[in-house]
PDB file of C-alpha atoms in Angstrom:
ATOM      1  CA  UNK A   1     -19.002  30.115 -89.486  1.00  0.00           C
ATOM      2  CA  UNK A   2     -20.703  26.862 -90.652  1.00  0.00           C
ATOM      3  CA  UNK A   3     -20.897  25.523 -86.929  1.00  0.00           C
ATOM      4  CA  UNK A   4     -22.483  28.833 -86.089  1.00  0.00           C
ATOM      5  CA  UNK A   5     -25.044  28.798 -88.671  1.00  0.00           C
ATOM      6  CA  UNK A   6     -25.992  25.130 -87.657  1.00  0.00           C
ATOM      7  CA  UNK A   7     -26.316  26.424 -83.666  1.00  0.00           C
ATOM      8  CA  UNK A   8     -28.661  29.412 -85.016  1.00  0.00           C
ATOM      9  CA  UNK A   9     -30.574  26.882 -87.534  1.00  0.00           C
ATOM     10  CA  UNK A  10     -30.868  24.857 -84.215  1.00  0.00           C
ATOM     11  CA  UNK A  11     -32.176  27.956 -82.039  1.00  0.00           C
ATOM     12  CA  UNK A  12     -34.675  28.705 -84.441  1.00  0.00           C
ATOM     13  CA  UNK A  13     -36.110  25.374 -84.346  1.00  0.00           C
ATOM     14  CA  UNK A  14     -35.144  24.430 -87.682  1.00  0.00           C
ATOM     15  CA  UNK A  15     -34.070  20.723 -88.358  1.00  0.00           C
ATOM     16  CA  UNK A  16     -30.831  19.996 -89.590  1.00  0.00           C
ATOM     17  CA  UNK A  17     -30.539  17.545 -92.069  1.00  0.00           C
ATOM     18  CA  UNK A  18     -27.869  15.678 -93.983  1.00  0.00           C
ATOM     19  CA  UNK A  19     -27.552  18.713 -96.806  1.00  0.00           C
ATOM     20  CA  UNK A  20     -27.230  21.437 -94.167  1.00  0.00           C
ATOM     21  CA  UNK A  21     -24.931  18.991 -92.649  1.00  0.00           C
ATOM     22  CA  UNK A  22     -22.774  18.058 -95.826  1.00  0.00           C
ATOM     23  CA  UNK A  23     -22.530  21.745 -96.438  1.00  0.00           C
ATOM     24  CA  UNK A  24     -21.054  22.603 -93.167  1.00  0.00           C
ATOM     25  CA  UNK A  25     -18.442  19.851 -92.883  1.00  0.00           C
ATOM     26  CA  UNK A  26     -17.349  20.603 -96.725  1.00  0.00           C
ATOM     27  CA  UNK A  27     -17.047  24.328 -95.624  1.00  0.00           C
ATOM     28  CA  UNK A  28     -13.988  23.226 -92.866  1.00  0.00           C
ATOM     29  CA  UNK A  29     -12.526  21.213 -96.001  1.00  0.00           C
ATOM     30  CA  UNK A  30     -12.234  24.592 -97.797  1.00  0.00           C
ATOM     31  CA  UNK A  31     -11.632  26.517 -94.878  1.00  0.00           C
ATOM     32  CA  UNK A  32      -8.562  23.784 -94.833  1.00  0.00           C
ATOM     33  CA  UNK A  33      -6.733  24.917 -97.405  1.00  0.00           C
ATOM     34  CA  UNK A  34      -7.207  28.554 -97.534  1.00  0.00           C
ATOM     35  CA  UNK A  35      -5.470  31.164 -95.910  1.00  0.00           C
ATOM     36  CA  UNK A  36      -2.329  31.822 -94.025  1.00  0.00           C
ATOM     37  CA  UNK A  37      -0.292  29.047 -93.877  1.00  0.00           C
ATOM     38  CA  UNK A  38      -0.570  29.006 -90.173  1.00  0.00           C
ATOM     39  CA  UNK A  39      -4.326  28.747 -90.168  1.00  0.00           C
ATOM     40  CA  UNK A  40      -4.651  25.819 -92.365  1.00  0.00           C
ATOM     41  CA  UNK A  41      -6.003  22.816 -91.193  1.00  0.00           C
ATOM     42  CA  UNK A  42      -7.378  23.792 -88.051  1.00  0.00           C
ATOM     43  CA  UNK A  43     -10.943  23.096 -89.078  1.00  0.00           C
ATOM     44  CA  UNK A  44     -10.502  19.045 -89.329  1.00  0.00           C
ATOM     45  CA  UNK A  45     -11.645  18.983 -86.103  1.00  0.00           C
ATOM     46  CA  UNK A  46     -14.965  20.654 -86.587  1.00  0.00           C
ATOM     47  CA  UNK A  47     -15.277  18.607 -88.743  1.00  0.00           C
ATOM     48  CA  UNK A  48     -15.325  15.209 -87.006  1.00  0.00           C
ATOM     49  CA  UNK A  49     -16.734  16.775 -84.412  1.00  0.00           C
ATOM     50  CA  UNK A  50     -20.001  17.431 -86.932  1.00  0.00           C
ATOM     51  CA  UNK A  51     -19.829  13.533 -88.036  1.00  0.00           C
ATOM     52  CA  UNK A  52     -20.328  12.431 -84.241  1.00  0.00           C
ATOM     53  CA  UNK A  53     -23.601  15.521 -84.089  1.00  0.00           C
ATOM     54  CA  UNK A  54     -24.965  13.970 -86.947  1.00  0.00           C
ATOM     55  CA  UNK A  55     -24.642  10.561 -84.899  1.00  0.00           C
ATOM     56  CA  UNK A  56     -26.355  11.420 -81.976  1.00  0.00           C
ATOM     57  CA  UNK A  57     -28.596  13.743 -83.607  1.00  0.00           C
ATOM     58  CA  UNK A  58     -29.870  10.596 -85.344  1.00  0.00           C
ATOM     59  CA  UNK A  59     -29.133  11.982 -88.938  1.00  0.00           C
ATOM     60  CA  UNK A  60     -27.778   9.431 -91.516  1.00  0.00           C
ATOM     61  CA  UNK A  61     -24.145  10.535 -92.110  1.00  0.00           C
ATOM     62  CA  UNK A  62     -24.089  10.054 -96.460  1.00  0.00           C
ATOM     63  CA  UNK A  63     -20.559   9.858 -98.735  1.00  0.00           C
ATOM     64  CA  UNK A  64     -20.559  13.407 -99.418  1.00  0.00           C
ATOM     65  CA  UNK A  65     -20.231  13.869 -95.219  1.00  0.00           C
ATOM     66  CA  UNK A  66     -17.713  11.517 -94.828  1.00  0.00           C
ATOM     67  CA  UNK A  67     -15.821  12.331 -98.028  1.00  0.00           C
ATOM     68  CA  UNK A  68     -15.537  15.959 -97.060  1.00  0.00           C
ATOM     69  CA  UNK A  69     -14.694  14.811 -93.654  1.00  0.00           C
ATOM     70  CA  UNK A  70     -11.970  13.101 -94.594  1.00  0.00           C
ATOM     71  CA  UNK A  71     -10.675  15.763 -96.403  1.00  0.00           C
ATOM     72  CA  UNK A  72     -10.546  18.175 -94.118  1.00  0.00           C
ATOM     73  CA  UNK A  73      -8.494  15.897 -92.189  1.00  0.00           C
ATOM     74  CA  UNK A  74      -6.226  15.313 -95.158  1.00  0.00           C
ATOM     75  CA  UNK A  75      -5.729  18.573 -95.347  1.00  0.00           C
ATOM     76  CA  UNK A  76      -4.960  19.456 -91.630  1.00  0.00           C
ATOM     77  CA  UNK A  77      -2.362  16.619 -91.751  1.00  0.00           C
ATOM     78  CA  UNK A  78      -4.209  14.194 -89.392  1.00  0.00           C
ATOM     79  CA  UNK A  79      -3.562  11.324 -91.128  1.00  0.00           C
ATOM     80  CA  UNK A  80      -5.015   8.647 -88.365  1.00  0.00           C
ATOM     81  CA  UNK A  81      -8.291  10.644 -88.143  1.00  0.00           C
ATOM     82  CA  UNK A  82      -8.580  10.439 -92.147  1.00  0.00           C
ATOM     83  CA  UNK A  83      -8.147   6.975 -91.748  1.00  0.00           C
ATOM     84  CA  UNK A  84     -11.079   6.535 -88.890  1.00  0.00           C
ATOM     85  CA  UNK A  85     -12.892   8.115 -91.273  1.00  0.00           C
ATOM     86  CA  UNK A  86     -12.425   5.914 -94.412  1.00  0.00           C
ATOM     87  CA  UNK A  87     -12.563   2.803 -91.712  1.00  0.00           C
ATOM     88  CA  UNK A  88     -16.449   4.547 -90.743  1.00  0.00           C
ATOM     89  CA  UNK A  89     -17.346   4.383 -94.592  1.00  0.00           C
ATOM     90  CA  UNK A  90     -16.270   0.945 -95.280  1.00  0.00           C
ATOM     91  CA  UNK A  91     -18.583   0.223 -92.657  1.00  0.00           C
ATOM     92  CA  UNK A  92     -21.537   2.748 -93.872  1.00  0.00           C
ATOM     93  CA  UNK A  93     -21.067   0.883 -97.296  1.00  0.00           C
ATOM     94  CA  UNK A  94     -21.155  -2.671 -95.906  1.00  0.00           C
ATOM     95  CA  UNK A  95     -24.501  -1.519 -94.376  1.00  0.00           C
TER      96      UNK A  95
END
């Protein structure tokens, strides 16, 4: 529902920022781990998916993005995308 609320914020003519932003990718982290076993971890995507908006939206991606980010990834099992992830904020920090 996060990605939803971002498209309507969007609509409306509202600018995202990085706390809308942070708040939506932290919502697939919990959306991660709850529910039927079947259903968890099919958010990671979203999530990543909402790092790269942020990109070409021109909004500076922060440690709370990335950390919950990577998380959600943790927690969907996709290990190599966690790792992209940590690879991006090694760079983010060197900058």
């Amino acid at each position: 529902q996060a990605d939803l609320l971002l498209r309507k914020m969007r609509s409306d003519s509202l600018q995202v920022g990085v706390k809308a932003y942070g708040a939506a990718i932290s919502s697939c982290r919990w959306s991660s781990a709850v529910g039927e076993r079947a259903c968890q971890g099919e958010r990671w995507d979203l999530a990543i998916n909402m790092l790269i908006a942020m990109h070409c939206e021109s909004v500076r991606r922060d440690l709370i993005a990335y950390s919950a980010a990577t998380s959600a990834c943790e927690k969907g099992l996709q290990w190599p995308s966690a790792v992209q992830v940590l690879a991006e904020v090694m760079n983010f920090q060197l900058k």
